[in-house]
XYZ file of C-alpha atoms in Angstrom:
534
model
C 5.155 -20.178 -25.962
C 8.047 -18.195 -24.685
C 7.693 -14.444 -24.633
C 9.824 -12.562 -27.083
C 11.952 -10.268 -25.764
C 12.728 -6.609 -26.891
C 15.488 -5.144 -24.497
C 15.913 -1.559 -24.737
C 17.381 1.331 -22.380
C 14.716 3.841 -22.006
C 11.971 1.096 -20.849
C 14.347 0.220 -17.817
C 12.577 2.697 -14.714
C 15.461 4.057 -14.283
C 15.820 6.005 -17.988
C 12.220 6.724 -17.565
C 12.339 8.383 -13.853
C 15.924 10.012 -13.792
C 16.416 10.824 -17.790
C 12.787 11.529 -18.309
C 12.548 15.087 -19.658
C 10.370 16.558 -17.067
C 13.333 16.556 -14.615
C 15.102 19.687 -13.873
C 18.950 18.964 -12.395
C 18.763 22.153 -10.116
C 15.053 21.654 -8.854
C 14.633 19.640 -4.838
C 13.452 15.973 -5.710
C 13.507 14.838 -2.463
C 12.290 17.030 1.245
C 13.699 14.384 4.711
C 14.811 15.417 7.964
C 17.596 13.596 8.986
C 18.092 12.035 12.210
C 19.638 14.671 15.144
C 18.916 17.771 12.295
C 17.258 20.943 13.365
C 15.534 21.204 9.792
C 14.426 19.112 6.659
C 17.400 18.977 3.968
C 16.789 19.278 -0.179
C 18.010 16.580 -2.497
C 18.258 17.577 -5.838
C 17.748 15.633 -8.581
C 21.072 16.466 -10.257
C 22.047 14.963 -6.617
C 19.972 12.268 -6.853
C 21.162 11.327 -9.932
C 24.178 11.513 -9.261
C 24.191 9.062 -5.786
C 22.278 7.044 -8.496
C 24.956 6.468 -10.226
C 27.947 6.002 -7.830
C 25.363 3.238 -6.267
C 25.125 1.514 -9.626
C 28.989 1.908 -10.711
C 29.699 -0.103 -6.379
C 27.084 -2.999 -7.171
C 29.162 -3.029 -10.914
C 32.385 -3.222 -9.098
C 30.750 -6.400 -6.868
C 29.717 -7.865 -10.082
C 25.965 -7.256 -9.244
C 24.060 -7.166 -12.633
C 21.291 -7.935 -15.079
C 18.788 -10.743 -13.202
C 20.658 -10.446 -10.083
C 18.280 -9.777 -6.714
C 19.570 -7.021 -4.313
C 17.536 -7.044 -0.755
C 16.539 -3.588 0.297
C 15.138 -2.858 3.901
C 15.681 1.091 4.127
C 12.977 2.933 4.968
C 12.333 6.241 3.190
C 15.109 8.383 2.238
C 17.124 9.513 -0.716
C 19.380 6.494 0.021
C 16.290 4.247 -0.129
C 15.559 5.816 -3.703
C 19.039 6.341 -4.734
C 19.277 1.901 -4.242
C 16.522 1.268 -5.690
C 17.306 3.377 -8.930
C 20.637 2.123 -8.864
C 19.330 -1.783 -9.061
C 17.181 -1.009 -12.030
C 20.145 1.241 -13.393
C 22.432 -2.023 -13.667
C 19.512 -4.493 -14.662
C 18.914 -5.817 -11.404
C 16.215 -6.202 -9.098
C 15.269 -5.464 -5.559
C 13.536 -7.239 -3.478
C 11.584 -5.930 -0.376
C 10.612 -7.755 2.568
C 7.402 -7.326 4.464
C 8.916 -5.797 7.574
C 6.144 -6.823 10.132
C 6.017 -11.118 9.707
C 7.852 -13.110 12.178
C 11.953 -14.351 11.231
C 10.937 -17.463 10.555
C 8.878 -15.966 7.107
C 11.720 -13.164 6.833
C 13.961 -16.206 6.473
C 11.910 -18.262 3.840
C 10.710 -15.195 2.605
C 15.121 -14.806 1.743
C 15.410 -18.009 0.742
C 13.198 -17.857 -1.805
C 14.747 -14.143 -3.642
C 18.532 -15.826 -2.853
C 19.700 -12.223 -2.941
C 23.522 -11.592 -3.803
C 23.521 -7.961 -2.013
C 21.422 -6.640 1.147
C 21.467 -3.144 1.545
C 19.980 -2.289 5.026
C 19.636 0.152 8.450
C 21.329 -1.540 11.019
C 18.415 -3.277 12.471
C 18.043 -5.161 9.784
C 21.224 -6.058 9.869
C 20.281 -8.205 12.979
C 18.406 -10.776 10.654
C 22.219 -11.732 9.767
C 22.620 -13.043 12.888
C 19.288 -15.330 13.397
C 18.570 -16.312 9.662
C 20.271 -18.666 7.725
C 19.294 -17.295 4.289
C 20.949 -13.787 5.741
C 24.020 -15.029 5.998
C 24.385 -16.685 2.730
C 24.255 -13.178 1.183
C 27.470 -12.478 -0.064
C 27.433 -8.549 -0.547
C 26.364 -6.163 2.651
C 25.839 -2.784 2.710
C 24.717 -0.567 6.244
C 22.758 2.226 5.357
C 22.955 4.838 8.522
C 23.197 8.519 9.153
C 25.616 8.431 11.740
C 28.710 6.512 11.891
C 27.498 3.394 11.248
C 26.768 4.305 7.915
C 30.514 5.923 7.321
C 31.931 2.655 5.457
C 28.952 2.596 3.176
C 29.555 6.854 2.272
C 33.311 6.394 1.942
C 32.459 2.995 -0.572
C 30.401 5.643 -2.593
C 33.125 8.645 -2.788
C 35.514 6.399 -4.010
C 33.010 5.535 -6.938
C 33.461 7.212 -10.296
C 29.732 7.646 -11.058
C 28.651 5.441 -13.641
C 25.409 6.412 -16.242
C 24.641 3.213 -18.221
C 21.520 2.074 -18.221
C 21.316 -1.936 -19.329
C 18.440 -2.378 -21.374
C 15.300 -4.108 -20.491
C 12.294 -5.989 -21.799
C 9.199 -3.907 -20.086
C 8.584 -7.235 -19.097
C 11.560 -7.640 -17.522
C 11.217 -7.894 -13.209
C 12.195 -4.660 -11.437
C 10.976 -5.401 -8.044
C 9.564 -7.961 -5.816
C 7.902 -7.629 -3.001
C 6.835 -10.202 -0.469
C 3.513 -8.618 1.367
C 0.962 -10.286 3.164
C -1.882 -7.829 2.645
C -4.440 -9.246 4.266
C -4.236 -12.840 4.368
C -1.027 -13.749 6.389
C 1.155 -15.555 4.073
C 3.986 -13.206 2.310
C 3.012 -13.366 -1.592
C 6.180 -12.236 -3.894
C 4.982 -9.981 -6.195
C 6.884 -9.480 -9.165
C 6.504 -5.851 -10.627
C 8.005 -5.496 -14.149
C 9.884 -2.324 -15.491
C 6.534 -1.942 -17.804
C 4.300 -2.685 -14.863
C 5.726 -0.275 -12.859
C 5.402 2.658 -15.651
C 2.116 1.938 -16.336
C 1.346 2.178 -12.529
C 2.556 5.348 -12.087
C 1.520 6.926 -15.135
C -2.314 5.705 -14.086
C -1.868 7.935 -10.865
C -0.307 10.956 -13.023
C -3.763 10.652 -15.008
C -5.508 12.528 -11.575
C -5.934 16.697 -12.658
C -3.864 17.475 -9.378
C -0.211 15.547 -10.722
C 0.957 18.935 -12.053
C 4.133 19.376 -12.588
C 4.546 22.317 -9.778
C 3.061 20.509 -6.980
C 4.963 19.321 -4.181
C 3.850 15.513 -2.845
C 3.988 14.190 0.666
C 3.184 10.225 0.682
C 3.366 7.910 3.379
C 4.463 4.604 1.155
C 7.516 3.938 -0.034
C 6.217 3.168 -3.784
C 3.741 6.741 -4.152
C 6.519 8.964 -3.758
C 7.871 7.592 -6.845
C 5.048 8.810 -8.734
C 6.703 12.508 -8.162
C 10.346 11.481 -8.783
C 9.559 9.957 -12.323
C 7.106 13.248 -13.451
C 9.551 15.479 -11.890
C 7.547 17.131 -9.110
C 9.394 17.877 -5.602
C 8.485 15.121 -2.846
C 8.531 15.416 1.006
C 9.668 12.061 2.877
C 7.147 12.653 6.272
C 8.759 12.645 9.115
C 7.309 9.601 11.037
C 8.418 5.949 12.347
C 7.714 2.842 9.616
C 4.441 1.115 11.228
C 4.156 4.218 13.516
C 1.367 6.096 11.339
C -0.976 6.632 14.196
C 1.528 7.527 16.281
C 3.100 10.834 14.029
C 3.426 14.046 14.946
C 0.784 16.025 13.642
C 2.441 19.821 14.693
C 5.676 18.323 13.128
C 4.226 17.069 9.661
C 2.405 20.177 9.359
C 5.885 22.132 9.922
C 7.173 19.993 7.107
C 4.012 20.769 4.965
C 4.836 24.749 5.676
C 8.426 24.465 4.466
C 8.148 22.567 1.360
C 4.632 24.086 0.021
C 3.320 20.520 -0.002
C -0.133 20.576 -1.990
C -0.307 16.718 -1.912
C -0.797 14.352 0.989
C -1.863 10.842 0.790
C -1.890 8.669 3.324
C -4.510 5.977 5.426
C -7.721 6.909 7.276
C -5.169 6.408 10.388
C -2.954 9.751 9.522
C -5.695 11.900 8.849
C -7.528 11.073 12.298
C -4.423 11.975 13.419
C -4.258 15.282 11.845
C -7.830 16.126 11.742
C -7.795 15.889 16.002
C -4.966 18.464 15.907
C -6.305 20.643 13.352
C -9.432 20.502 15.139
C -8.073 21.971 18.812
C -6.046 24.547 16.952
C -8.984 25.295 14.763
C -6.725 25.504 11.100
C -7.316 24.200 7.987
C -5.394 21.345 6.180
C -3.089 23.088 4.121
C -2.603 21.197 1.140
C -4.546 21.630 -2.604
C -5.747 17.246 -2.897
C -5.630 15.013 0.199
C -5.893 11.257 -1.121
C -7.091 8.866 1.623
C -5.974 4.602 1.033
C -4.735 1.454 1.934
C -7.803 0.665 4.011
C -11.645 1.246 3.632
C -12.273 5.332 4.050
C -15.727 5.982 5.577
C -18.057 8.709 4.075
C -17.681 10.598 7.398
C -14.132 10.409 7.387
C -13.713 11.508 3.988
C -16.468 14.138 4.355
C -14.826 15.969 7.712
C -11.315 15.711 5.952
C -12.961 17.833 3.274
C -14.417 19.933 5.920
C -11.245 20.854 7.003
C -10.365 22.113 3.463
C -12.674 25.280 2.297
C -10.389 25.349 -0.905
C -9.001 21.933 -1.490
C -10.485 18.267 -2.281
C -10.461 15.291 -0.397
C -9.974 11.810 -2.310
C -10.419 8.430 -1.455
C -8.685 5.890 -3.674
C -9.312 2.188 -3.466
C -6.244 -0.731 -4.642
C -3.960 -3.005 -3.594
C -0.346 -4.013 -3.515
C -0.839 -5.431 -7.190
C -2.572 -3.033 -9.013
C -3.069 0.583 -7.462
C -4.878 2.475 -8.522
C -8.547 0.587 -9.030
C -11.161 3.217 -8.494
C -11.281 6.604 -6.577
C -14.220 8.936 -4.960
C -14.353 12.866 -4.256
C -16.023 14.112 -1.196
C -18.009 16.076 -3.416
C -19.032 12.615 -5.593
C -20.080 11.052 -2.089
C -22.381 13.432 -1.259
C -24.258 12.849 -4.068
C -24.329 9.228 -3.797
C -27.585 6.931 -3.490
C -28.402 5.171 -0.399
C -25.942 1.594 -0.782
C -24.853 -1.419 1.109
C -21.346 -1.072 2.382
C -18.685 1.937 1.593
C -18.491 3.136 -2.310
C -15.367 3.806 -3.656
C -16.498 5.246 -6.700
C -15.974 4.444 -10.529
C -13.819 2.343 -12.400
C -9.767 3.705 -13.456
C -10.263 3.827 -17.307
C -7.623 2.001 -17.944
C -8.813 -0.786 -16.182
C -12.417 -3.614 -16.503
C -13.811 -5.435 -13.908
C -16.082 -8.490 -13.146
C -17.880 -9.395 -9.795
C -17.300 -12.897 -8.967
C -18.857 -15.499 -6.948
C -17.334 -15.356 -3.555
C -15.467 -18.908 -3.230
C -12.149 -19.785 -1.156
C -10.711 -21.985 -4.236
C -8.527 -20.875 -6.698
C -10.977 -20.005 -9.826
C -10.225 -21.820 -13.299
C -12.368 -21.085 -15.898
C -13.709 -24.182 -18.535
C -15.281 -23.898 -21.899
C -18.017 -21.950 -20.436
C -15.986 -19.504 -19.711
C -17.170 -16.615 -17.088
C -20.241 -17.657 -17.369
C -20.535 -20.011 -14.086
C -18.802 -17.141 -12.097
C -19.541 -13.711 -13.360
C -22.839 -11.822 -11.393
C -24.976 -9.454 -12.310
C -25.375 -5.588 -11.690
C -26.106 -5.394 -7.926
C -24.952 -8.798 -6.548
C -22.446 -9.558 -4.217
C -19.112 -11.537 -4.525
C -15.329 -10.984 -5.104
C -13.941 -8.171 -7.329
C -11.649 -8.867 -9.885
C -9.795 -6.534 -12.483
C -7.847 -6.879 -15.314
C -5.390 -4.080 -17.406
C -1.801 -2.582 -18.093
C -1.026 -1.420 -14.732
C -2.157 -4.664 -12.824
C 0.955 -6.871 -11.470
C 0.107 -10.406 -12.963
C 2.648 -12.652 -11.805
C 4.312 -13.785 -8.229
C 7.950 -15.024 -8.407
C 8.277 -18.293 -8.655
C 4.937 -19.170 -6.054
C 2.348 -20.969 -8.611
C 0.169 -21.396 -5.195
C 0.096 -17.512 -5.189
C -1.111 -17.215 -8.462
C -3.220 -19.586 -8.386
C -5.151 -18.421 -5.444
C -4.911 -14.588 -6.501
C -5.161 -15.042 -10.622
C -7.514 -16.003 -13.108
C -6.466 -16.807 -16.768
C -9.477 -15.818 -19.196
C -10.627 -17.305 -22.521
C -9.147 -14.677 -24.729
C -5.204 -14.523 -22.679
C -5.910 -11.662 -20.357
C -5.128 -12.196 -16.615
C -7.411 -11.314 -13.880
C -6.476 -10.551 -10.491
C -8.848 -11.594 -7.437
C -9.026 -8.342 -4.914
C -10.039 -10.547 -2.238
C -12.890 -7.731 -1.613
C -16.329 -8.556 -1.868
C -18.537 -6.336 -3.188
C -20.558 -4.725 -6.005
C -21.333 -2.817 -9.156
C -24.252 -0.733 -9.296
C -26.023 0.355 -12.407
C -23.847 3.626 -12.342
C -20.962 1.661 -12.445
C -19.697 2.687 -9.170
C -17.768 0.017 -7.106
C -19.085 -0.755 -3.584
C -17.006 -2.610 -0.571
C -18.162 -5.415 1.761
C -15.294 -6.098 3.323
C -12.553 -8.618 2.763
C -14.133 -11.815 1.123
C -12.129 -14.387 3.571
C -14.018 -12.048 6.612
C -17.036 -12.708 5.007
C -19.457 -15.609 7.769
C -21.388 -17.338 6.315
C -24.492 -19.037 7.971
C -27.348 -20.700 7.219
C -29.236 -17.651 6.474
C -27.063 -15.841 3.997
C -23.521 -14.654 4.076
C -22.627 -11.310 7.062
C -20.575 -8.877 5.337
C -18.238 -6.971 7.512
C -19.091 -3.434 6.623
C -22.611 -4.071 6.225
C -22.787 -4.899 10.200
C -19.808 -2.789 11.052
C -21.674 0.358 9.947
C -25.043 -0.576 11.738
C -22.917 -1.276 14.698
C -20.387 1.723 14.260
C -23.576 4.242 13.996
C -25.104 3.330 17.863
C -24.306 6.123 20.273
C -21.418 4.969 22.189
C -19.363 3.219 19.738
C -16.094 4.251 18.262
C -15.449 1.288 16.222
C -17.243 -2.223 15.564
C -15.876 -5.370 14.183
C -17.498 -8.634 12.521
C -15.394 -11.555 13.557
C -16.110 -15.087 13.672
C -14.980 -16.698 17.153
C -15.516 -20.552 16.186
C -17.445 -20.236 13.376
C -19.514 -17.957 14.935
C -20.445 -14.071 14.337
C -19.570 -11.954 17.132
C -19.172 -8.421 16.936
C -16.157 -6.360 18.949
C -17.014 -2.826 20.403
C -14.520 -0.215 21.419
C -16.741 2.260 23.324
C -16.624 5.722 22.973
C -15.052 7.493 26.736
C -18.790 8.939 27.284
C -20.360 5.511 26.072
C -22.976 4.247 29.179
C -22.863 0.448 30.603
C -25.200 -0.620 28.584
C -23.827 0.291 25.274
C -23.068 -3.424 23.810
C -26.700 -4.269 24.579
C -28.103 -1.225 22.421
C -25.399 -2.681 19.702
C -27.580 -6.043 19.865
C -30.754 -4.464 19.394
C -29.338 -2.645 16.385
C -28.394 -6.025 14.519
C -31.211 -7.570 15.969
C -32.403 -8.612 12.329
C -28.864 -10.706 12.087
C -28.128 -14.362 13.785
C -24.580 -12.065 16.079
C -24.284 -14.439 18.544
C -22.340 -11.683 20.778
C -21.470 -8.356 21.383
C -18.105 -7.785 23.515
C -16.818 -4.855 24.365
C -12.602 -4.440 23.795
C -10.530 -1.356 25.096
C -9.440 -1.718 21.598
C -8.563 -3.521 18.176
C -5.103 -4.784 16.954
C -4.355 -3.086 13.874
C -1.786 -3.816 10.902
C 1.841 -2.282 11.288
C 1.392 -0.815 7.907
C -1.422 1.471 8.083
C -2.468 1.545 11.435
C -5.844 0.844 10.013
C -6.797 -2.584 8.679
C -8.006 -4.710 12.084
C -6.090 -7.951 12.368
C -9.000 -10.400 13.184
C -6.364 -13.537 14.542
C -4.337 -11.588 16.711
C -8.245 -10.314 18.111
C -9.522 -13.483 18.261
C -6.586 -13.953 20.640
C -8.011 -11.057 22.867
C -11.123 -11.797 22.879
C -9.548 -15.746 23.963
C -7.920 -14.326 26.908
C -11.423 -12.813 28.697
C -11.852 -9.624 30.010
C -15.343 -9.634 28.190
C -18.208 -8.333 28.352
């Protein structure tokens, strides 16, 4: 049966971030340092508003409207928010590309959203010239801060702004975004105006989203979580897939001038900051760090608290279609029982959950319902949650949904987390790792963190990874500079009660662009191929 649809103004994001009446014309939305500037620049919103809307009245002027998809690959800046507004503003929708797959999947990827405007940097602007799908897009827009970016600025001045807003169903597609999280194939994600409200309002719900404090996030889609409750945000000054790689004197010189009391960011940026805070012996300045977008560790979490006498550290478990899932103080971890794998912590209210059975096949449920597939208190298998601010469609990819979805009894849609894990009896959620890492043998299933912890905790080790070389369980070590010769061997006799049928020792692990964090397990089971092992 075909949805009804009840279009209205104020449920496009745009009414609800930019006319919402939390926001204050004269008060800084947006903190960025600008390429070449000695010093971070203010946006206001009045300013952003207004960019907003000269944005919206060009893509009117190219005919760009309601159901129309407009390609975005800006990183963050008020131009990058300014777009994306804009799109909404006219009844349109972006579309984001995962920036770190190969051409060939940027291409299909393309193909697939048939954009009719691509607003990008001029690197991006390169894909014109090697894909296809590219250069079918009719409307092109360089976004730059130096001259390459004049034609785009003079476009805009010549714009009378433009404040309609074309009403929406909340149902109604504001974004899609191809990702690959962590299995490899880009999934378009289709987030509706409604979606994204509910979203956002879930992480306003936390007791630090006041409206005086001043954000600093690291994605792209957090720091709209200020701009739509009206707090100031800070853009951190730092290259896109170049997390563990930032400045740590020059983010906390950012922190300084804007008053920042909010960071979030991966376990990747505060290692970062936590070694330079550490040799200049300060704290970490800010009121609620929130640590994501890969498994935190209780020690990480606990010496990021350490290094705030008068603040709390956070971590906060989701994905790219529903964020947030659950969360966990410092303070609630040190409380915590004795548990296999890494907890992170209770339920959002807004949201239920079910462990699964682990399985590889898309689930359908029959007239028994859950009842084949749902476990018990305690046992391990796949997470799966279900509520308002959970994305349940893909665009037009019914092998996506089927593989990440499950339709229950009574209408509601589920989404698979691809996480194993559990529930305890306190309700707390605990990790196991990714349930396509999970190697199984013939005497029970490995789960990643389970053996990455035992691993990760003998002397000598900095990190430890579960991988399966040809069907087999090996586990990677990265030893610690002071770790001896024979520190892979002690690693053995620590998961001597598990079939590991090697330990290797790596100078390192490939990491994801995104956070720096998450290990890539093909591109290191192409290390470990090449030798140097031992």
């Amino acid at each position: 049966m075909t949805r009804q649809r009840h279009p209205l103004p104020e449920a496009n994001i745009y009414a609800r971030t930019l006319l919402a009446p939390e926001i204050r014309p004269d008060k800084v939305a947006l903190w960025h340092w600008p390429l070449g500037a000695p010093a971070m620049v203010a946006t206001r919103f009045g300013d952003l508003i207004e960019q907003t809307n000269r944005v919206a009245a060009l893509l009117i002027s190219e005919q760009i409207g309601p159901g129309d998809r407009v390609l975005i690959l800006v990183p963050m800046s008020p131009e990058l928010y300014a777009t994306i507004l804009a799109v909404a503003q006219v009844g349109a929708i972006s579309v984001f590309l995962d920036p770190w797959v190969g051409r060939a999947q940027h291409d299909a990827a393309c193909a697939a959203a048939a954009p009719k405007a691509f607003f990008g940097i001029p690197k991006a602007h390169v894909l014109r010239l090697l894909s296809p799908a590219f250069r079918r897009i009719p409307f092109n827009v360089i976004v730059a801060e130096g001259f390459l970016g004049n034609h785009f600025r003079r476009r805009l001045a010549q714009q009378t702004p433009d404040a309609t807003v074309v009403p929406v169903d909340p149902g109604d597609p504001a974004v899609i975004a191809f990702t690959t999280g962590s299995t490899g194939r880009p999934k378009p994600v289709r987030r509706s105006h409604g979606y994204i409200m509910s979203m956002l309002d879930a992480l306003n719900q936390h007791e630090s989203k006041a409206f005086d404090e001043v954000d600093m996030p690291v994605w792209p889609i957090m720091l709209f979580d200020g701009l739509c409750h009206g707090r100031t945000s800070v853009i951190p000054r730092m290259k896109p897939g170049k997390i563990a790689e930032a400045d740590p004197a020059v983010l906390l010189a950012q922190m300084a001038t804007a008053g920042v009391t909010l960071l979030t960011g991966p376990p990747a940026l505060y290692e970062r900051l936590l070694a330079h805070l550490t040799r200049i012996d300060q704290p970490l300045p800010v009121k609620y760090a929130f640590l994501g977008g890969a498994v935190v560790s209780a020690d990480l979490l606990q010496r990021v608290q350490d290094r705030m006498p008068h603040g709390q550290a956070i971590a906060v478990y989701g994905s790219t279609e529903v964020e947030p899932v659950a969360s966990l103080s410092a303070a609630e971890m040190a409380t915590l029982p004795d548990g296999m794998g890494v907890c992170v912590g209770t339920l959002h209210p807004a949201l239920d959950v079910k462990i699964v059975r682990l399985s590889p096949d898309p689930i359908r449920l029959d007239e028994r319902g859950w009842e084949p597939w749902e476990l018990p208190v305690d046992a391990p298998g796949e997470l799966a949650v279900t509520g308002a601010h959970v994305s349940i469609d893909y665009d037009e990819d019914p092998d996506a949904w089927a593989a990440n979805k499950i339709l229950a009894p009574d209408g509601r849609v589920w989404h698979r987390m691809g996480d194993s894990g559990y529930q305890d009896a306190a309700g707390r959620l605990w990790l196991l790792g990714r349930a396509s890492h999970v190697i199984h043998t013939p005497h029970g299933p490995l789960f990643p963190v389970v053996l990455e912890r035992v691993a990760g905790s003998v002397p000598g080790v900095a990190r430890a990874v579960l991988v399966a070389v040809d069907g087999a369980p090996w586990i990677a070590v990265v030893p610690t500079t002071e770790a001896g010769p024979g520190v892979c061997s002690d690693v053995g006799k620590a998961l001597a009660g598990w079939p590991i049928a090697r330990v290797v020792a790596q100078p390192s692990v490939p990491v994801d662009p995104r956070h720096n964090t998450k290990v890539d397990l093909d591109a290191l089971r192409r290390q470990l191929a090449k030798g140097g092992l031992s």
